[in-house]
Amino acid sequence: MRRTPLVGVATVAALAAGTLAVTGASSSSHREAPKILTDPTADNTDLYAFTAKDAPGSLTVVANWIPFEEPAGGPYYGKLDPTARYYVKIDNTGDGVEDVAYRWKIKQKFRNPDSFLYAAPQVTSVDDPDVNFVQTYDLYKETYRKGKLKKTLKLASGLPVAPDNVGPKTIPDYSPIFNGAVKSIPGGGKSFVGPADDPFFLDLNTVFDGINIDKPGRPNIGLGNQGGGKDDISGYNTHSFVLQVPESEVTRNGRAVGSADASNAVVGLWATTERKQLKVLRGRKGKKHVKAHWVQVSRLGNPLINEVIVPIGSKDKFNRTGPADDAPNFGAFAVNPEPARLLNALFNLGVKETDRTDIVQALLTGVPDLTQIGDNPVPADTLKLNLGVPPADMENRFGVLAGDVAGFPNGRRLADDVTDIELRVIAGALLPDDQGGKQIPLGDGVDQNDKPFGTSFPYVAQPTDGFTGLSKRTEPAHAPVPQPPTGG
Amino acid sequence: MRARRLTAVALAFVAALAVFAATRGDGPAAAGPPTGLALDARPADSTAEEVRRLQAAVRRGEPREAELAAAYAQRARETGDPSFYARAEAVLGPNPAGAPALTEAAALAAARHDFRGALGLARRARAAAPDANAAFPVLVDALVELGRYDAAERTLQRMIGRHPDLGGYARISYLRELHGDLGGAAAAMARAVAAAGSARSFAADTNALLGELELRRGRETAAGRAFRLALAAVPGHPAASAAMARLAAATGRQDVAIARWRRLVARMPLPEYAIALGEAELAAGRSGAAERAFALVRAQEAILRDAGVDVDAELAVFEASHGSARRAVTLGRRAWASAPSVRSADALGWALTRAGRPETGLRWAHRALRLGWRDPLALHHAGFAALAAGERAEGERLLRAALRDGLAINPLLAAEAREALR
Amino acid sequence: MRRALLIAVVAALLAPAAAAAHPLGDYSVNHLAEIGVSSDRVDVRYTLDRAEIASVPLRGQSDAEVLAGVEDEVADRLVLEADDRRVLLAVTGARLTRPPGRAGLPTTRAELTLRARVTDPSRVVLRDGTYRGRIGWKAIVAQPGEGTAVVADVPATDPTGGLRRYPADRLSSPADVRAATLRVEPGDGTLEARGSDAAPVASGDGRGGDPLTDAFSDAAAGKGALLLLLALAFGWGALHALSPGHGKAMVAAYLVGTRGTPRHAIALGGIVTVTHTAGVFALGAVALALSATVLPEDLLPWLELTSGLLVLGVGAAVLRRHLRHRSAHRHGHHHHHGHDHDHGHDHDPGHSHVPPERITSRGLLAMGAAAGLIPCPSALVVLLAAVAQGEIALGLAMIVAFSAGLAATLTGLGLAVVLAGRAIGRLPVPRGVVAALPALSAVAIVGVGCMLTLRAVPHVA
């Protein structure tokens, strides 16, 4: 026992203090607040919101947690944190404060506490008793007025989190299990929680190595947008929380949206994770002021904001603050975006570096007559979706930039190429020509996800299974080849 | 500005000292064996890949030294190879600047048990980026190891208030344990386990720690479960392997315990493990085998002494129990000077007791237990100090407490305690 | 410029220090297989280097026993395949040495030469599965053979010199090569090696690789190095005194302000040496004593404040005395209005036409103390590091040398100022300027004192 506590804590300490990207060597949303990288179960990776073609009149949300899940997880497959609160929050009044929130609470158990097998062959359904490690969730709907919680409604309890796709021996056919985790909820909605192929696609090196779009062997891949990027998220899984609810559940007046210019048409969404603060020492006299309350540890609205716009010293602050305070906290970073300076420094593109109200509009206040909530919205990093815009017949990965107003930044569909869109917006795609507008075909060379998305709920692609998963098995020290030696 | 230049000169001197030592046929154990090992069995060996990527980036001239240093430190923890710590230090250079580099430098200083250095660097990191959380953990660790428990508690409360996560929960667990609240420590560690999710090395570390706490609370089944979960996450995880050996001892399976210790020591001869193996062999009456295990400890002590960094309380306790009590006192003093924590107080007290000064030893033992710490070894040391000092009643009370709080993990000491209580 | 140089030196010194003695750690088990493929045979030279702690379990074993163990491991786990068939590697030579490592502990070095018979293989694979799970340097290196042209996927060079020195390049990782594939064609002993993978060629030996460190090593153990170190400390002190904030302006100003003599300058240097050494020792002692409650870094601002106030006091005293004399002097001039003094041949500054402010031993002491007391955190760190490393005597010696160097610079400066002052005295410089110098100096001292005090205050608060 000697020293164990110290060494142990030092270990955790060291690990947690390791701080930077390392645990996230594999990390996805990808490389943001140093701290959050050591905290995968709380890490929001992406948020999508759109009107699905097969569900007009409903809001569809996909919120993902846990970056870079290895498909081959051994007994330690993707796990959600039963002590955390997972949230999708919705602002329908334009003040950057939640009016409606959906909250997931995870519960877990080993069916056979003496076994550490994740599941035994063969698993054929979502509630198959051969699945040994089981996670379920309760779903709550919270209603707020001016940021104060008014009502909590338990929509469902004990719904299954889809088990991981261990491999063909244990799970010969994953589809019934994946689809079996789709459940109806009262009031006419659907819910799914489970592992899925991470729908994000991006060349991490290209974007994070100093927007390194000029690479040896593939020059100008970004500038010419000739494809050829490497999807670094390919083959990794994530945990998707997919929710589909009637518009009337989330609009400001509780009614369905009549048209794109209706006053209740636009909602702003973001996802958060909360963890409980503990009192360090229990039962100490005179130190009662510390309450065990919930603290927000991660937040995500528009894609790549914390990764690209917020500078490194402020990333933690972004994660613990709310959208309503974005203007004072981070507004300057959007008005004078660092990536614009970077683009100029690297490629001498002559991009406008200051006073970028176009970026503020696209991301924070909303595009007038499309994603602006009310007349005078508070600038807030929420993913704004106009529920009155019908889904496009032919989706364009460039969304609004290409005239497809049903796509990003009007909400975000799974296939929207937000990396390319944001690079181009930063380069001036939304500015009028006389104010530095530039149509530069920037991009990371990855234009679509490696797996096709579904056309029906839950839309995300099934997770890569653990057996055929990408896990690049290194080949350290092979066992000797079992062949009889032949003398020379 | 001036401070930085001064630091440069100071570092030069420290380096010169080290070189001087080196010319005499040795060198400073800059890092020693990494103490917090977590062999990572991630299939893709992704940290190695990250290291390669960052090496290339830094070679290209990108200012990503801090990230590379962090990746090296992670490699050191994963592989147990301390040369990665040396690389991390080299890549940060003598004058780390900016919050990320300062934070990494602080973590490295803490890894080599230079807690004062770690504290200073962590404070500078905090000042450089007040909105960032990254420097909090090492700040708390340094305060704890320097025995500044109130400051540590305050800082940790701020840290957990800003961002509750695995690192915060694990540290809360340790502070609660030091204050004798084993149930609270286990509850906090259970949250750390939950937060670790499927991140393998975190899952292994936190489960191993949770199991240790459960074992101390006499909940062997829960402990065993946690250890097996740790080993399932990272096969061969050293801390969990050691814990399994202790569990076997605590449940009376001494042969199993010794076999486990032997396997672990053959692979990873950390002093902690070698001492445990030696004492288990002694309890089984095999003094020859015990000596062979202790030889590993003595050799490491010799290396550390030669390098002038034999400041770990653990070595003082070892010398007091199995070597020269006089030397133990010297080591204990040095441990206290370098890290005035309750652990160091325990070591110094035990050394004094064994050196025939049980009254002084008992005073230090009281100091070690002042927070309410219920470490079975510390209680055992305090108990024998009290007995030797003629405080029969107190000694018996302490020894009974030691047995109640898990001394059974060490059959040698448990037998001594029971003998003394008879 | 100078700072850049200093930092370069620091970096050079620090690298080997950080690399530790066995550069790959005391637990490491390092091995290297050098393979050469000839038309009729494959030669493998297998070298094993077990670090100090990894050698402890071999203590009781004879050389032959240890070698037998290595041979068993190699026979089981070093696998050679020629054209997909495993071929036997026979031991043709074996040598064991136990070179001393740190703390007089032996390390273990085994060298095996192995040979396999083959006939014109086209593809040779070597898999090294020895000592799996142990940390260390693991490399396979290809070498040219006879009558073959070989293309290898491993490097052809071994940066370790046969596991004798390990590269400590900060931008490369220890080698971890466990398999090599060699494509073989008939030829005349050529080798094309790939897979160097930005080979870590930069060789920095863990036990000293850069020139400076080698100089240290070559200075041989013990006294040579010690002298060198002390000289280095002296030099550093001397250089260090040139950096701002070390009171040289103050000392110079004091000497000018008080019309000091060379003797005063030297005495001042001595006092600075003593006070600086004593200050560092005292601070070190206090720091160690209070280490449980106060950190040395917390003490420094207070010391800085004390020093600043002291300087301020001395400056004020000099200024006040000067003003008093000045008014008295002016008064005197009124009295001796018509009297003509001859100043030209006045060689004694004490008798200059401006009445001298007397240098009192108390003033000198205060000034020296103030100059020496200005805390030098670097010196303190050196001391504490020395204590922590159990090299107290060495640390003390280095501090003395450092202080002496510091004082030497200050003294030199003082002498220069004093002598320059005399020279100025001889030069036909307008009297007003000469007369004003001491006053300006006093003001300068006060200024320095104010600056030090003001700078210290926010840190204290």
PDB file of N, CA and C in Angstrom, chain C residues 230-288:
ATOM      1  N   LEU C 230      34.331  25.798 -10.701  1.00  0.00           N
ATOM      2  CA  LEU C 230      34.449  27.012  -9.901  1.00  0.00           C
ATOM      3  C   LEU C 230      34.804  28.193 -10.793  1.00  0.00           C
ATOM      4  N   ALA C 231      35.711  27.932 -11.736  1.00  0.00           N
ATOM      5  CA  ALA C 231      36.073  28.993 -12.669  1.00  0.00           C
ATOM      6  C   ALA C 231      34.837  29.455 -13.427  1.00  0.00           C
ATOM      7  N   LEU C 232      34.050  28.476 -13.809  1.00  0.00           N
ATOM      8  CA  LEU C 232      32.821  28.772 -14.537  1.00  0.00           C
ATOM      9  C   LEU C 232      31.890  29.635 -13.686  1.00  0.00           C
ATOM     10  N   ALA C 233      31.777  29.247 -12.416  1.00  0.00           N
ATOM     11  CA  ALA C 233      30.909  29.994 -11.512  1.00  0.00           C
ATOM     12  C   ALA C 233      31.396  31.432 -11.389  1.00  0.00           C
ATOM     13  N   PHE C 234      32.740  31.565 -11.255  1.00  0.00           N
ATOM     14  CA  PHE C 234      33.329  32.904 -11.148  1.00  0.00           C
ATOM     15  C   PHE C 234      32.988  33.722 -12.393  1.00  0.00           C
ATOM     16  N   GLY C 235      33.204  33.080 -13.531  1.00  0.00           N
ATOM     17  CA  GLY C 235      32.945  33.771 -14.790  1.00  0.00           C
ATOM     18  C   GLY C 235      31.483  34.185 -14.899  1.00  0.00           C
ATOM     19  N   TRP C 236      30.634  33.285 -14.465  1.00  0.00           N
ATOM     20  CA  TRP C 236      29.211  33.585 -14.550  1.00  0.00           C
ATOM     21  C   TRP C 236      28.841  34.762 -13.660  1.00  0.00           C
ATOM     22  N   GLY C 237      29.431  34.738 -12.465  1.00  0.00           N
ATOM     23  CA  GLY C 237      29.175  35.832 -11.553  1.00  0.00           C
ATOM     24  C   GLY C 237      29.599  37.146 -12.183  1.00  0.00           C
ATOM     25  N   ALA C 238      30.786  37.118 -12.799  1.00  0.00           N
ATOM     26  CA  ALA C 238      31.323  38.339 -13.402  1.00  0.00           C
ATOM     27  C   ALA C 238      30.396  38.835 -14.508  1.00  0.00           C
ATOM     28  N   LEU C 239      29.974  37.893 -15.342  1.00  0.00           N
ATOM     29  CA  LEU C 239      29.072  38.258 -16.432  1.00  0.00           C
ATOM     30  C   LEU C 239      27.738  38.739 -15.883  1.00  0.00           C
ATOM     31  N   HIS C 240      27.308  37.993 -14.871  1.00  0.00           N
ATOM     32  CA  HIS C 240      25.996  38.231 -14.313  1.00  0.00           C
ATOM     33  C   HIS C 240      25.890  39.644 -13.760  1.00  0.00           C
ATOM     34  N   ALA C 241      27.010  40.119 -13.199  1.00  0.00           N
ATOM     35  CA  ALA C 241      27.008  41.457 -12.595  1.00  0.00           C
ATOM     36  C   ALA C 241      26.732  42.525 -13.640  1.00  0.00           C
ATOM     37  N   LEU C 242      27.001  42.173 -14.890  1.00  0.00           N
ATOM     38  CA  LEU C 242      26.794  43.163 -15.944  1.00  0.00           C
ATOM     39  C   LEU C 242      25.326  43.329 -16.288  1.00  0.00           C
ATOM     40  N   SER C 243      24.532  42.327 -15.937  1.00  0.00           N
ATOM     41  CA  SER C 243      23.108  42.452 -16.241  1.00  0.00           C
ATOM     42  C   SER C 243      22.518  43.529 -15.343  1.00  0.00           C
ATOM     43  N   PRO C 244      21.466  44.167 -15.820  1.00  0.00           N
ATOM     44  CA  PRO C 244      20.907  45.292 -15.057  1.00  0.00           C
ATOM     45  C   PRO C 244      20.445  44.842 -13.685  1.00  0.00           C
ATOM     46  N   GLY C 245      20.445  45.769 -12.781  1.00  0.00           N
ATOM     47  CA  GLY C 245      19.879  45.487 -11.475  1.00  0.00           C
ATOM     48  C   GLY C 245      20.856  44.851 -10.531  1.00  0.00           C
ATOM     49  N   HIS C 246      22.132  44.927 -10.851  1.00  0.00           N
ATOM     50  CA  HIS C 246      23.061  44.355  -9.893  1.00  0.00           C
ATOM     51  C   HIS C 246      23.921  45.395  -9.218  1.00  0.00           C
ATOM     52  N   GLY C 247      23.432  46.582  -9.234  1.00  0.00           N
ATOM     53  CA  GLY C 247      24.050  47.572  -8.372  1.00  0.00           C
ATOM     54  C   GLY C 247      25.339  48.163  -8.906  1.00  0.00           C
ATOM     55  N   LYS C 248      25.686  47.860 -10.130  1.00  0.00           N
ATOM     56  CA  LYS C 248      26.947  48.424 -10.592  1.00  0.00           C
ATOM     57  C   LYS C 248      26.820  49.931 -10.776  1.00  0.00           C
ATOM     58  N   ALA C 249      25.658  50.351 -11.290  1.00  0.00           N
ATOM     59  CA  ALA C 249      25.430  51.784 -11.429  1.00  0.00           C
ATOM     60  C   ALA C 249      25.496  52.437 -10.062  1.00  0.00           C
ATOM     61  N   MET C 250      24.905  51.713  -9.118  1.00  0.00           N
ATOM     62  CA  MET C 250      24.823  52.226  -7.766  1.00  0.00           C
ATOM     63  C   MET C 250      26.217  52.350  -7.154  1.00  0.00           C
ATOM     64  N   VAL C 251      27.008  51.283  -7.312  1.00  0.00           N
ATOM     65  CA  VAL C 251      28.346  51.284  -6.741  1.00  0.00           C
ATOM     66  C   VAL C 251      29.181  52.392  -7.381  1.00  0.00           C
ATOM     67  N   ALA C 252      29.077  52.439  -8.712  1.00  0.00           N
ATOM     68  CA  ALA C 252      29.845  53.464  -9.408  1.00  0.00           C
ATOM     69  C   ALA C 252      29.427  54.841  -8.924  1.00  0.00           C
ATOM     70  N   ALA C 253      28.128  55.016  -8.860  1.00  0.00           N
ATOM     71  CA  ALA C 253      27.611  56.308  -8.445  1.00  0.00           C
ATOM     72  C   ALA C 253      28.069  56.650  -7.037  1.00  0.00           C
ATOM     73  N   TYR C 254      28.087  55.614  -6.194  1.00  0.00           N
ATOM     74  CA  TYR C 254      28.499  55.864  -4.808  1.00  0.00           C
ATOM     75  C   TYR C 254      29.944  56.317  -4.756  1.00  0.00           C
ATOM     76  N   LEU C 255      30.791  55.582  -5.522  1.00  0.00           N
ATOM     77  CA  LEU C 255      32.207  55.911  -5.505  1.00  0.00           C
ATOM     78  C   LEU C 255      32.441  57.318  -6.054  1.00  0.00           C
ATOM     79  N   VAL C 256      31.712  57.644  -7.096  1.00  0.00           N
ATOM     80  CA  VAL C 256      31.852  58.987  -7.643  1.00  0.00           C
ATOM     81  C   VAL C 256      31.339  60.005  -6.637  1.00  0.00           C
ATOM     82  N   GLY C 257      30.145  59.670  -6.107  1.00  0.00           N
ATOM     83  CA  GLY C 257      29.491  60.616  -5.209  1.00  0.00           C
ATOM     84  C   GLY C 257      30.334  60.883  -3.976  1.00  0.00           C
ATOM     85  N   THR C 258      31.105  59.883  -3.569  1.00  0.00           N
ATOM     86  CA  THR C 258      31.862  60.051  -2.342  1.00  0.00           C
ATOM     87  C   THR C 258      33.333  60.260  -2.614  1.00  0.00           C
ATOM     88  N   ARG C 259      33.681  60.346  -3.896  1.00  0.00           N
ATOM     89  CA  ARG C 259      35.089  60.554  -4.247  1.00  0.00           C
ATOM     90  C   ARG C 259      35.946  59.442  -3.673  1.00  0.00           C
ATOM     91  N   GLY C 260      35.547  58.210  -3.954  1.00  0.00           N
ATOM     92  CA  GLY C 260      36.257  57.066  -3.380  1.00  0.00           C
ATOM     93  C   GLY C 260      37.628  56.890  -3.980  1.00  0.00           C
ATOM     94  N   THR C 261      38.448  56.121  -3.299  1.00  0.00           N
ATOM     95  CA  THR C 261      39.787  55.789  -3.765  1.00  0.00           C
ATOM     96  C   THR C 261      39.784  54.360  -4.272  1.00  0.00           C
ATOM     97  N   PRO C 262      40.854  53.968  -4.961  1.00  0.00           N
ATOM     98  CA  PRO C 262      40.935  52.557  -5.385  1.00  0.00           C
ATOM     99  C   PRO C 262      40.767  51.620  -4.203  1.00  0.00           C
ATOM    100  N   ARG C 263      41.320  52.007  -3.068  1.00  0.00           N
ATOM    101  CA  ARG C 263      41.189  51.126  -1.909  1.00  0.00           C
ATOM    102  C   ARG C 263      39.725  50.936  -1.558  1.00  0.00           C
ATOM    103  N   HIS C 264      38.982  52.022  -1.624  1.00  0.00           N
ATOM    104  CA  HIS C 264      37.550  51.925  -1.330  1.00  0.00           C
ATOM    105  C   HIS C 264      36.870  50.983  -2.303  1.00  0.00           C
ATOM    106  N   ALA C 265      37.256  51.131  -3.579  1.00  0.00           N
ATOM    107  CA  ALA C 265      36.629  50.283  -4.589  1.00  0.00           C
ATOM    108  C   ALA C 265      36.871  48.817  -4.275  1.00  0.00           C
ATOM    109  N   ILE C 266      38.127  48.504  -3.914  1.00  0.00           N
ATOM    110  CA  ILE C 266      38.454  47.107  -3.625  1.00  0.00           C
ATOM    111  C   ILE C 266      37.726  46.644  -2.377  1.00  0.00           C
ATOM    112  N   ALA C 267      37.715  47.490  -1.372  1.00  0.00           N
ATOM    113  CA  ALA C 267      37.016  47.125  -0.138  1.00  0.00           C
ATOM    114  C   ALA C 267      35.540  46.869  -0.425  1.00  0.00           C
ATOM    115  N   LEU C 268      35.004  47.732  -1.258  1.00  0.00           N
ATOM    116  CA  LEU C 268      33.584  47.582  -1.600  1.00  0.00           C
ATOM    117  C   LEU C 268      33.347  46.218  -2.258  1.00  0.00           C
ATOM    118  N   GLY C 269      34.274  45.857  -3.176  1.00  0.00           N
ATOM    119  CA  GLY C 269      34.163  44.556  -3.834  1.00  0.00           C
ATOM    120  C   GLY C 269      34.172  43.435  -2.812  1.00  0.00           C
ATOM    121  N   GLY C 270      35.099  43.539  -1.865  1.00  0.00           N
ATOM    122  CA  GLY C 270      35.178  42.494  -0.844  1.00  0.00           C
ATOM    123  C   GLY C 270      33.881  42.417  -0.058  1.00  0.00           C
ATOM    124  N   ILE C 271      33.368  43.569   0.315  1.00  0.00           N
ATOM    125  CA  ILE C 271      32.136  43.587   1.111  1.00  0.00           C
ATOM    126  C   ILE C 271      30.992  42.969   0.317  1.00  0.00           C
ATOM    127  N   VAL C 272      30.959  43.318  -0.975  1.00  0.00           N
ATOM    128  CA  VAL C 272      29.885  42.756  -1.794  1.00  0.00           C
ATOM    129  C   VAL C 272      29.984  41.242  -1.818  1.00  0.00           C
ATOM    130  N   THR C 273      31.222  40.726  -1.997  1.00  0.00           N
ATOM    131  CA  THR C 273      31.388  39.279  -2.005  1.00  0.00           C
ATOM    132  C   THR C 273      30.834  38.676  -0.726  1.00  0.00           C
ATOM    133  N   VAL C 274      31.263  39.242   0.380  1.00  0.00           N
ATOM    134  CA  VAL C 274      30.864  38.670   1.667  1.00  0.00           C
ATOM    135  C   VAL C 274      29.350  38.775   1.852  1.00  0.00           C
ATOM    136  N   THR C 275      28.808  39.976   1.598  1.00  0.00           N
ATOM    137  CA  THR C 275      27.376  40.128   1.877  1.00  0.00           C
ATOM    138  C   THR C 275      26.548  39.286   0.913  1.00  0.00           C
ATOM    139  N   HIS C 276      26.994  39.229  -0.327  1.00  0.00           N
ATOM    140  CA  HIS C 276      26.214  38.442  -1.280  1.00  0.00           C
ATOM    141  C   HIS C 276      26.223  36.973  -0.871  1.00  0.00           C
ATOM    142  N   THR C 277      27.419  36.458  -0.548  1.00  0.00           N
ATOM    143  CA  THR C 277      27.503  35.071  -0.117  1.00  0.00           C
ATOM    144  C   THR C 277      26.650  34.859   1.128  1.00  0.00           C
ATOM    145  N   ALA C 278      26.848  35.769   2.099  1.00  0.00           N
ATOM    146  CA  ALA C 278      26.108  35.609   3.347  1.00  0.00           C
ATOM    147  C   ALA C 278      24.613  35.697   3.087  1.00  0.00           C
ATOM    148  N   GLY C 279      24.241  36.636   2.215  1.00  0.00           N
ATOM    149  CA  GLY C 279      22.811  36.805   1.914  1.00  0.00           C
ATOM    150  C   GLY C 279      22.227  35.532   1.349  1.00  0.00           C
ATOM    151  N   VAL C 280      22.955  34.950   0.391  1.00  0.00           N
ATOM    152  CA  VAL C 280      22.428  33.736  -0.221  1.00  0.00           C
ATOM    153  C   VAL C 280      22.366  32.614   0.799  1.00  0.00           C
ATOM    154  N   PHE C 281      23.450  32.503   1.598  1.00  0.00           N
ATOM    155  CA  PHE C 281      23.450  31.442   2.619  1.00  0.00           C
ATOM    156  C   PHE C 281      22.290  31.628   3.582  1.00  0.00           C
ATOM    157  N   ALA C 282      22.140  32.877   4.040  1.00  0.00           N
ATOM    158  CA  ALA C 282      21.104  33.125   5.032  1.00  0.00           C
ATOM    159  C   ALA C 282      19.736  32.844   4.440  1.00  0.00           C
ATOM    160  N   LEU C 283      19.550  33.330   3.229  1.00  0.00           N
ATOM    161  CA  LEU C 283      18.252  33.110   2.601  1.00  0.00           C
ATOM    162  C   LEU C 283      18.019  31.617   2.412  1.00  0.00           C
ATOM    163  N   GLY C 284      19.094  30.922   2.013  1.00  0.00           N
ATOM    164  CA  GLY C 284      18.984  29.478   1.847  1.00  0.00           C
ATOM    165  C   GLY C 284      18.601  28.814   3.147  1.00  0.00           C
ATOM    166  N   ALA C 285      19.263  29.226   4.230  1.00  0.00           N
ATOM    167  CA  ALA C 285      18.979  28.627   5.533  1.00  0.00           C
ATOM    168  C   ALA C 285      17.538  28.909   5.927  1.00  0.00           C
ATOM    169  N   VAL C 286      17.154  30.175   5.764  1.00  0.00           N
ATOM    170  CA  VAL C 286      15.779  30.541   6.117  1.00  0.00           C
ATOM    171  C   VAL C 286      14.795  29.745   5.258  1.00  0.00           C
ATOM    172  N   ALA C 287      15.131  29.677   3.964  1.00  0.00           N
ATOM    173  CA  ALA C 287      14.220  28.980   3.058  1.00  0.00           C
ATOM    174  C   ALA C 287      14.059  27.530   3.472  1.00  0.00           C
ATOM    175  N   LEU C 288      15.180  26.891   3.832  1.00  0.00           N
ATOM    176  CA  LEU C 288      15.092  25.492   4.225  1.00  0.00           C
ATOM    177  C   LEU C 288      14.312  25.344   5.516  1.00  0.00           C
TER     178      LEU C 288
END
